[in-house]
Short mmCIF file of C-alpha atoms and ligand atoms in Angstrom, two decimals:
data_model
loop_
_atom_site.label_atom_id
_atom_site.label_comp_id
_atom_site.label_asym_id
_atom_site.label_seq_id
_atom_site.Cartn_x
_atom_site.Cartn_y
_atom_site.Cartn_z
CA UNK W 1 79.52 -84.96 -15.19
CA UNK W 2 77.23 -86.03 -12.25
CA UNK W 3 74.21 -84.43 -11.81
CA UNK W 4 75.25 -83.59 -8.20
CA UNK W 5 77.92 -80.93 -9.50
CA UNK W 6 75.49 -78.64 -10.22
CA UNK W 7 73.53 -78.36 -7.37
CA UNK W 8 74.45 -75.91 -4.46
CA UNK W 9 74.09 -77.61 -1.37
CA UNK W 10 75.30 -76.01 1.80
CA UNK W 11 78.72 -76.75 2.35
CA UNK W 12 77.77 -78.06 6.01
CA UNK W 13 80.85 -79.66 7.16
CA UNK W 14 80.75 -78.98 10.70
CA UNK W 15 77.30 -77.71 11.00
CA UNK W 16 73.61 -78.72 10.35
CA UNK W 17 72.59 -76.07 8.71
CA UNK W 18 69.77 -74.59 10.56
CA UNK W 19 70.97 -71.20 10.96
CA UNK W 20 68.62 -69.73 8.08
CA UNK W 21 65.46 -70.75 9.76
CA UNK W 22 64.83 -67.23 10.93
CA UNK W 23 64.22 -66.15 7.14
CA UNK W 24 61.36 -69.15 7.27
CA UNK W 25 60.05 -68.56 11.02
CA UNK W 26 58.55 -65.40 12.40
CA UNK W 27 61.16 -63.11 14.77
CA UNK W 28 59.22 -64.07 18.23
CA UNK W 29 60.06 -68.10 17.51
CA UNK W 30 63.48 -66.86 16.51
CA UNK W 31 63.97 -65.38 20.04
CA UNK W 32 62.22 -68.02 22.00
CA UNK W 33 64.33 -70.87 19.79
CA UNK W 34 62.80 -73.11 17.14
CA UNK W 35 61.29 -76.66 18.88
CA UNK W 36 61.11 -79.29 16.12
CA UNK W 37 60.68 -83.31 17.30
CA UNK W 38 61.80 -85.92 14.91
CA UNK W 39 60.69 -89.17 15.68
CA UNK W 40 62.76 -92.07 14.07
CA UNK W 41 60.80 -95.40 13.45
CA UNK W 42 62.44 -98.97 12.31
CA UNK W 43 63.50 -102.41 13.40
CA UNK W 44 66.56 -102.25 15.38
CA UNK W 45 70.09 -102.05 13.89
CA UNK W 46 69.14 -100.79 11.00
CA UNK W 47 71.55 -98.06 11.81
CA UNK W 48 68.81 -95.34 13.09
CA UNK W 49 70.82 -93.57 15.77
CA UNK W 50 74.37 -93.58 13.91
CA UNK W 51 72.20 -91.77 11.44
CA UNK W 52 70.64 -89.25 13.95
CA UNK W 53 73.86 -88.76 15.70
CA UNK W 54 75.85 -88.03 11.92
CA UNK W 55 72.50 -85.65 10.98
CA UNK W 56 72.85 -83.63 14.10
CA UNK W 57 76.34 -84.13 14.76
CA UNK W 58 76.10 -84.50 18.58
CA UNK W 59 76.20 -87.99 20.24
CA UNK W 60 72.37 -88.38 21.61
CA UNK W 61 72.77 -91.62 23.41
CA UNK W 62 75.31 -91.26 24.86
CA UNK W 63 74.40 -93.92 27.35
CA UNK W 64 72.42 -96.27 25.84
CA UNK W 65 71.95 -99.41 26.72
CA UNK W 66 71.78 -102.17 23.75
CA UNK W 67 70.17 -105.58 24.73
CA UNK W 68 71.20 -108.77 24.01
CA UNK W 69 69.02 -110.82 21.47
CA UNK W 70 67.98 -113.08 24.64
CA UNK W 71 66.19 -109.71 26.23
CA UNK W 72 64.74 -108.79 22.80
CA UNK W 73 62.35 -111.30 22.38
CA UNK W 74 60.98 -110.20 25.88
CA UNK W 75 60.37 -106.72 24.75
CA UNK W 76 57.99 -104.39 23.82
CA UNK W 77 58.92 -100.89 22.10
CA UNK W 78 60.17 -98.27 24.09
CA UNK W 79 59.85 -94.74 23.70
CA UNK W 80 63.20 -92.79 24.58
CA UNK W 81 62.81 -89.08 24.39
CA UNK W 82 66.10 -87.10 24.07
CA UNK W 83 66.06 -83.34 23.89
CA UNK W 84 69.23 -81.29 23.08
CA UNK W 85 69.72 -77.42 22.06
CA UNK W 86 71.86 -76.87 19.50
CA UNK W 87 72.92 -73.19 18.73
CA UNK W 88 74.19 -72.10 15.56
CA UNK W 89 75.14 -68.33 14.47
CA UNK W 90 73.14 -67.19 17.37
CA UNK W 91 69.86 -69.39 16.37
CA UNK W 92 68.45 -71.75 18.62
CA UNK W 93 66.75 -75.34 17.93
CA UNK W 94 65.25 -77.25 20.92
CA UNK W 95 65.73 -80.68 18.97
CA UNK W 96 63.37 -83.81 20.52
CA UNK W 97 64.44 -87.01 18.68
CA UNK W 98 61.47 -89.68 19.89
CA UNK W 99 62.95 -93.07 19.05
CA UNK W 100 61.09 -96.27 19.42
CA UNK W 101 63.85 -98.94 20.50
CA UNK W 102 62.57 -102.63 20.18
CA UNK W 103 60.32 -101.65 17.20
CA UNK W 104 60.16 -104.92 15.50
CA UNK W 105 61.10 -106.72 17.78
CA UNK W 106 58.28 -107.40 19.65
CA UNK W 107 56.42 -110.69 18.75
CA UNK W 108 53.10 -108.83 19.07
CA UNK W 109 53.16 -105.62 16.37
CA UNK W 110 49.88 -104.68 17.46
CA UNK W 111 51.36 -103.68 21.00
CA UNK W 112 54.46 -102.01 19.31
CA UNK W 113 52.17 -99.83 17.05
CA UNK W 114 49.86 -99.19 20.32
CA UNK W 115 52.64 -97.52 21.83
CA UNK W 116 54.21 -95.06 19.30
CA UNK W 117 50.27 -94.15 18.29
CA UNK W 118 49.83 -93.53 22.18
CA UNK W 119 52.76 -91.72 22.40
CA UNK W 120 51.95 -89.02 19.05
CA UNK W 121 48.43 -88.43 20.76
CA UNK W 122 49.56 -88.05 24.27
CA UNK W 123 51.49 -84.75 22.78
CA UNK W 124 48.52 -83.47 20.77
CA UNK W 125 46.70 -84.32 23.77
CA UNK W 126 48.82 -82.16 25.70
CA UNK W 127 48.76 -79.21 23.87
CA UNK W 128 45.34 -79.54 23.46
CA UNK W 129 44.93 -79.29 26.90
CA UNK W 130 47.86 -76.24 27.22
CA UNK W 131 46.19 -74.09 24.10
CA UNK W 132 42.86 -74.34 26.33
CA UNK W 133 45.13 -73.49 29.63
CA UNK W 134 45.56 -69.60 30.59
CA UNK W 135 49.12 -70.19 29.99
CA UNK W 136 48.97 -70.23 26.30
CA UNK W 137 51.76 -68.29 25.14
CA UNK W 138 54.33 -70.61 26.41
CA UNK W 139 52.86 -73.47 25.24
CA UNK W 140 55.95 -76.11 24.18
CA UNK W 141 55.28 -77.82 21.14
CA UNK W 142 56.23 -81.27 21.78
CA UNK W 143 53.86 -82.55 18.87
CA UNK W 144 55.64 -85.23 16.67
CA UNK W 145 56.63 -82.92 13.26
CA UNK W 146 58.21 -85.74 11.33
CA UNK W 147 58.95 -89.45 11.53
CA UNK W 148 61.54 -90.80 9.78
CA UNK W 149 60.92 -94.32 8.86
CA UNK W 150 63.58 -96.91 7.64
CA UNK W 151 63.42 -99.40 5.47
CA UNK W 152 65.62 -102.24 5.10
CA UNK W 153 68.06 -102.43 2.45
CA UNK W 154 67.94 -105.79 2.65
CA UNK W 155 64.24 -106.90 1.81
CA UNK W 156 62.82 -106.54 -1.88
CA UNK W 157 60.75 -103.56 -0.75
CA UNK W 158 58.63 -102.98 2.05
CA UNK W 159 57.28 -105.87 4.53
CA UNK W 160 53.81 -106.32 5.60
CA UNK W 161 55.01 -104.76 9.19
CA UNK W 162 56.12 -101.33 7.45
CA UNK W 163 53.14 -100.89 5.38
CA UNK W 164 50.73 -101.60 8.51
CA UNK W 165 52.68 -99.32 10.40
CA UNK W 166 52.46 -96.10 8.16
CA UNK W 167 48.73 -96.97 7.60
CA UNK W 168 48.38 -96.83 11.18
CA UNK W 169 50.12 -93.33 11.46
CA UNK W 170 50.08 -91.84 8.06
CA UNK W 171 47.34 -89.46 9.17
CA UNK W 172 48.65 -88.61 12.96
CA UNK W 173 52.08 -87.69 11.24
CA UNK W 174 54.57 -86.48 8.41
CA UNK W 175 56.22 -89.53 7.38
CA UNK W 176 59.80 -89.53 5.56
CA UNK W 177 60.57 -92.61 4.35
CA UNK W 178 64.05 -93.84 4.30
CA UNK W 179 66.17 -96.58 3.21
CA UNK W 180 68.79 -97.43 5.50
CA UNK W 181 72.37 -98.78 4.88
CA UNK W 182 72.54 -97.48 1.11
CA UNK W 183 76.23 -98.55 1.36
CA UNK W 184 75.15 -102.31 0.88
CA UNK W 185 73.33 -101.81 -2.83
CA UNK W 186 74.90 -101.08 -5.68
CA UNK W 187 73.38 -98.18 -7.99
CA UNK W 188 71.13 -100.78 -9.55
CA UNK W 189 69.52 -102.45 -6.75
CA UNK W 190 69.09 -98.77 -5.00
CA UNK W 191 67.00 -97.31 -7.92
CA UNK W 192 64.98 -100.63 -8.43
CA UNK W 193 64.42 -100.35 -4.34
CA UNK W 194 62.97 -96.46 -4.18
CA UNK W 195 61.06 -97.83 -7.41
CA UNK W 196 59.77 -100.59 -6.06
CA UNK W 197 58.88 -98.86 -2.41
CA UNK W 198 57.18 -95.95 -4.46
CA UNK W 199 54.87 -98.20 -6.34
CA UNK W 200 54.14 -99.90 -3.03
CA UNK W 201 53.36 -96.94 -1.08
CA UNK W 202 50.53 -95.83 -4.09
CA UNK W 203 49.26 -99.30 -4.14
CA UNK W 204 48.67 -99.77 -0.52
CA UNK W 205 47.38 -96.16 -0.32
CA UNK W 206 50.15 -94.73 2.09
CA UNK W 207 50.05 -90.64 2.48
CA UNK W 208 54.14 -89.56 3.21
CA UNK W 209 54.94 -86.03 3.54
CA UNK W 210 54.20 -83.98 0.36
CA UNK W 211 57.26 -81.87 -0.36
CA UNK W 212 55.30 -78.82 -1.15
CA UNK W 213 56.47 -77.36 -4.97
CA UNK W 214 58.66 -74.09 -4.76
CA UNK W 215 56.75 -70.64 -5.32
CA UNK W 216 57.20 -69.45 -8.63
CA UNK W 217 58.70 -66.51 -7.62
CA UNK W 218 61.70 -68.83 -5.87
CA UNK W 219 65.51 -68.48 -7.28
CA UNK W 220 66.04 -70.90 -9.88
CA UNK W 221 68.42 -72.78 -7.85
CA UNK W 222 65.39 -73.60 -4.95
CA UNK W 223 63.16 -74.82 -7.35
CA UNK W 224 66.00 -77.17 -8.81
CA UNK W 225 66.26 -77.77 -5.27
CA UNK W 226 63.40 -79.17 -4.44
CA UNK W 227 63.12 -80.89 -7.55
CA UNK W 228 66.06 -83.07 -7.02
CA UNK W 229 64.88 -83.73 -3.17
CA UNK W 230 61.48 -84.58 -4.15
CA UNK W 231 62.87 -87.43 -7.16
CA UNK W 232 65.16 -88.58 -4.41
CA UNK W 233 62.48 -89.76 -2.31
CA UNK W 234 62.91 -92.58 -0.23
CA UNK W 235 66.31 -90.68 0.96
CA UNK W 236 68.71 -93.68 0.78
CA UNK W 237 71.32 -92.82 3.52
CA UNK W 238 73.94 -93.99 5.46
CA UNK W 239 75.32 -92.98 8.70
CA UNK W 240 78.96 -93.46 10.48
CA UNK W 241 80.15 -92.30 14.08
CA UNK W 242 83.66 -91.88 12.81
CA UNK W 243 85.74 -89.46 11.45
CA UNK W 244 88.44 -90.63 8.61
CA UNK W 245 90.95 -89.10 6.85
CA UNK W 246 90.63 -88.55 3.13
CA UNK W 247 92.98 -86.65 1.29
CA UNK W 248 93.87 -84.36 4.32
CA UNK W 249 90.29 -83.82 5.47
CA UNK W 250 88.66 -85.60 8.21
CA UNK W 251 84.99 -86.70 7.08
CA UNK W 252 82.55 -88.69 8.37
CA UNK W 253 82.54 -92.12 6.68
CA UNK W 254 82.50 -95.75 6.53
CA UNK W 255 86.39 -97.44 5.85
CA UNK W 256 85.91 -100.69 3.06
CA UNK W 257 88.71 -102.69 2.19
CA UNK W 258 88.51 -100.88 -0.97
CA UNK W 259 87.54 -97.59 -0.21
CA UNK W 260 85.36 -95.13 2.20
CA UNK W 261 82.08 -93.83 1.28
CA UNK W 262 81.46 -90.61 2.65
CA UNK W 263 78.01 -89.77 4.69
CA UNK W 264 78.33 -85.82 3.27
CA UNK W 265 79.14 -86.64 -0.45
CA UNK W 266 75.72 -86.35 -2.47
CA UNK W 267 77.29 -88.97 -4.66
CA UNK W 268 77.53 -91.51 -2.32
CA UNK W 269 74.33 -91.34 -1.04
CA UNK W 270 71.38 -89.00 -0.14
CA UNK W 271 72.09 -88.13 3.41
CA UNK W 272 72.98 -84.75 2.57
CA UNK W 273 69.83 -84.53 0.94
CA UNK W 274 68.24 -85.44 4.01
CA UNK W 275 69.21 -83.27 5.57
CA UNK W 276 68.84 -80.30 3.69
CA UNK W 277 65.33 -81.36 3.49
CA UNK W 278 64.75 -81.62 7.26
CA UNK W 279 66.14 -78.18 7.65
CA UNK W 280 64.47 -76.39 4.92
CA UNK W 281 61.24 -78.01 5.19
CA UNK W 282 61.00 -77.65 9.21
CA UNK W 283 58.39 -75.05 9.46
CA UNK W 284 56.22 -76.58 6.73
CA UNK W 285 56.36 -79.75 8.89
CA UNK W 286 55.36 -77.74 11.42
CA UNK W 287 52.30 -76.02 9.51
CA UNK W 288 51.24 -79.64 8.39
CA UNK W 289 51.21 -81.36 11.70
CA UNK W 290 48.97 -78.14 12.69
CA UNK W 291 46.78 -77.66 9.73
CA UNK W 292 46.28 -81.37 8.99
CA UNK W 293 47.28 -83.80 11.66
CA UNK W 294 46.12 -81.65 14.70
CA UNK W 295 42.90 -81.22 13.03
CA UNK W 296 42.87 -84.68 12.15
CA UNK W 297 43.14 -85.58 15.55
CA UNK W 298 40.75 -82.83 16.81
CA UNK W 299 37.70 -83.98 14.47
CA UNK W 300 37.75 -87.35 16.23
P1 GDP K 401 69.57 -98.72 15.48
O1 GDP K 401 69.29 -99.90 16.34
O2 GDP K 401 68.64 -98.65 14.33
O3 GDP K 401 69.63 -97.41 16.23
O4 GDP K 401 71.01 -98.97 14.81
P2 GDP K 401 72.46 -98.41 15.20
O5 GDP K 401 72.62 -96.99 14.83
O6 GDP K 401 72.75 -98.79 16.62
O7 GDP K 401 73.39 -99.26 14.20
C1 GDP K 401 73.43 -100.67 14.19
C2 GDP K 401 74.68 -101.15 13.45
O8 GDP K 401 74.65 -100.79 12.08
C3 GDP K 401 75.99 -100.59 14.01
O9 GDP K 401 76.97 -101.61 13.97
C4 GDP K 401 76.34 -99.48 13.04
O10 GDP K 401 77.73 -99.24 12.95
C5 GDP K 401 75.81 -100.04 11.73
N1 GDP K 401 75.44 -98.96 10.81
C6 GDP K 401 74.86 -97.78 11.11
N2 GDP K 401 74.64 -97.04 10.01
C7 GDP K 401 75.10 -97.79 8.96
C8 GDP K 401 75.17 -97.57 7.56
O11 GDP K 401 74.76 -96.54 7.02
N3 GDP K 401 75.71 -98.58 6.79
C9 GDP K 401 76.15 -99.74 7.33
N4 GDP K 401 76.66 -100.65 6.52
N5 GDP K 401 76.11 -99.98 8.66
C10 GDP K 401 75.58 -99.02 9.47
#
C-alpha cells in the first residue's frame, strides 16, 4: 500500500481549499477578506502559469502575450501583477500572483535579479510608508508572502543562476522551492533530484521557508501532515489546463500515449501537496514576512 492512502488530504476537486482560513486568521481579516501574494520565479516555459492557473483553478492570464524566441533575447524580466478574489463558503482571498516573465532570459542576470529585488522592496516600502500614514487600518498588504521558485527537471540540480538568485532574495522572502514538470522523471531520477537540490541548498547556504513543526497538542493526523509536506520538499509538481476523462470523472491531467497522470493524485506527483501547504501555511507566511523579512528590511 502507498504511503499516500493514509493520509487525509482534502478532497479538493473543484475547490482550493481555503475556506478554513478563518480557524487560522483572526474574525476582522475574515470580514475584510484574506490578501496573500504569491510570487512565482523561473525561466520561462517551465510550465509556471499552467501550474498557477491548475493551483487556483481560475485562468489568470487570460490574455497573455507569449514572445517569440527572436523578442526574448531583447528582454529584460517583467513584472506582471494579477489580482483576483476568489470566494469560497462565504470566505474571501484577495489572491496577487507577481510573476516575473523573461526571468532567464535576459543575457544580463544581474538586471533580471535588480528587478524582482526592486519590486519585493517597493511593497515593503509601501507599507512602510502606509503603517506611518493616518490611514493605517486599511493598509493593503501587498508585501510578497511567498515565492515559488522552479527548478528545472531537466538539469542535474540547481544552476549557478538559481542559487544566485535565492541568495539574492532568501532574506527579503519565503522561498518554496519547486521542481517543475515532475511528469518527465521517473521515481528514481525525482528522489535523486530533491536529494541532490537539498544538499545544494545547505552547501551554498540558502534559507527556504521553514515549515514550522505542528504543536504538540495538534490531532495526530496534522502532525503526520506536516511531516509528509516537510520530507516532500522541493514539491515536484506538474500542472495541465485541461480537463480529461478518467473512468467517468473529469480531472485535470496530462494525456500520454500510454496513460494520463493526474495533477490532483498525490501519487503522481506533489501538487496536491502544494497546495495544501500554501493554504495551511498562509498566515504563517504571513507572520514570517512580518516578523523576519519586514524587519529584515527595516534594520537596513
Ligand atoms: P511559463 O513560461 O513558466 O509560465 O510556462 P507555461 O505555463 O506557459 O508552460 C510552458 C509549456 O509547458 C506549455 O506547453 C505547457 O503545456 C507545458 N507544461 C506546463 N506544465 C507542465 C507539466 O507539468 N509537465 C509538462 N510535461 N509540461 C508542462
Amino acid at each position: 500500500m502507498s504511503i499516500f492512502c493514509s493520509l487525509q488530504f482534502p478532497d479538493t476537486a473543484g475547490y482550493v481549499g481555503f475556506a478554513n482560513l478563518p480557524n487560522q486568521v483572526h474574525r476582522k481579516s475574515v470580514k475584510k477578506g484574506f490578501e496573500f501574494t504569491l510570487m512565482v520565479v523561473g525561466e520561462s516555459g517551465l510550465g509556471k502559469s499552467t501550474l498557477i492557473n491548475s493551483l487556483f483553478l481560475t485562468d489568470l492570464y487570460p490574455e497573455r502575450y507569449i514572445p517569440g524566441a527572436a523578442e526574448k533575447i531583447e528582454r529584460t524580466v517583467q513584472i506582471e501583477a494579477s489580482t483576483v478574489e476568489i470566494e469560497e463558503r462565504g470566505v474571501k482571498l484577495r489572491l496577487t500572483v507577481v510573476d516575473t516573465p523573461g526571468y532567464g532570459d535576459a543575457i544580463n542576470s544581474q538586471d533580471c535579479f535588480k528587478t524582482i529585488i526592486q519590486y519585493i522592496d517597493n511593497q515593503f516600502e509601501r507599507y512602510l510608508h502606509d503603517e506611518s500614514g493616518l490611514n493605517r487600518r486599511h493598509i493593503v498588504d501587498n508585501r510578497v508572502h511567498c515565492c515559488f521558485y522552479f527548478i528545472s527537471p531537466f538539469g542535474h540540480g540547481l544552476k549557478p543562476l538559481d542559487v544566485e538568485f535565492m541568495k539574492a532574495i532568501h532574506s527579503k522572502v519565503n522561498i518554496v522551492p519547486v521542481i517543475a514538470k515532475a511528469d518527465t522523471l521517473t521515481l528514481k531520477e525525482r528522489d535523486r533530484l530533491k536529494r541532490r537540490i537539498l544538499d545544494e541548498i545547505a552547501e551554498h547556504g540558502i534559507k527556504i521557508y521553514q515549515l514550522p513543526d505542528a504543536d504538540s497538542d495538534e490531532d495526530e493526523e496534522f502532525k503526520e501532515q506536516t511531516r509528509v509536506l516537510k520530507a516532500s520538499i522541493p514539491f515536484a509538481v506538474i500542472g495541465s489546463n485541461q480537463l480529461i476523462e478518467v473512468k467517468g470523472k473529469k480531472i485535470r491531467g496530462r494525456l500520454y500515449p500510454w496513460g494520463v497522470v493526474e495533477v490532483e493524485n498525490p501519487e503522481h506527483n506533489d501538487f496536491l501537496k502544494l497546495r495544501t501547504m500554501l493554504v495551511t501555511h498562509m498566515q504563517d507566511l504571513q507572520e514570517v514576512t512580518q516578523d523576519l523579512h519586514y524587519e529584515n528590511f527595516h534594520a537596513v
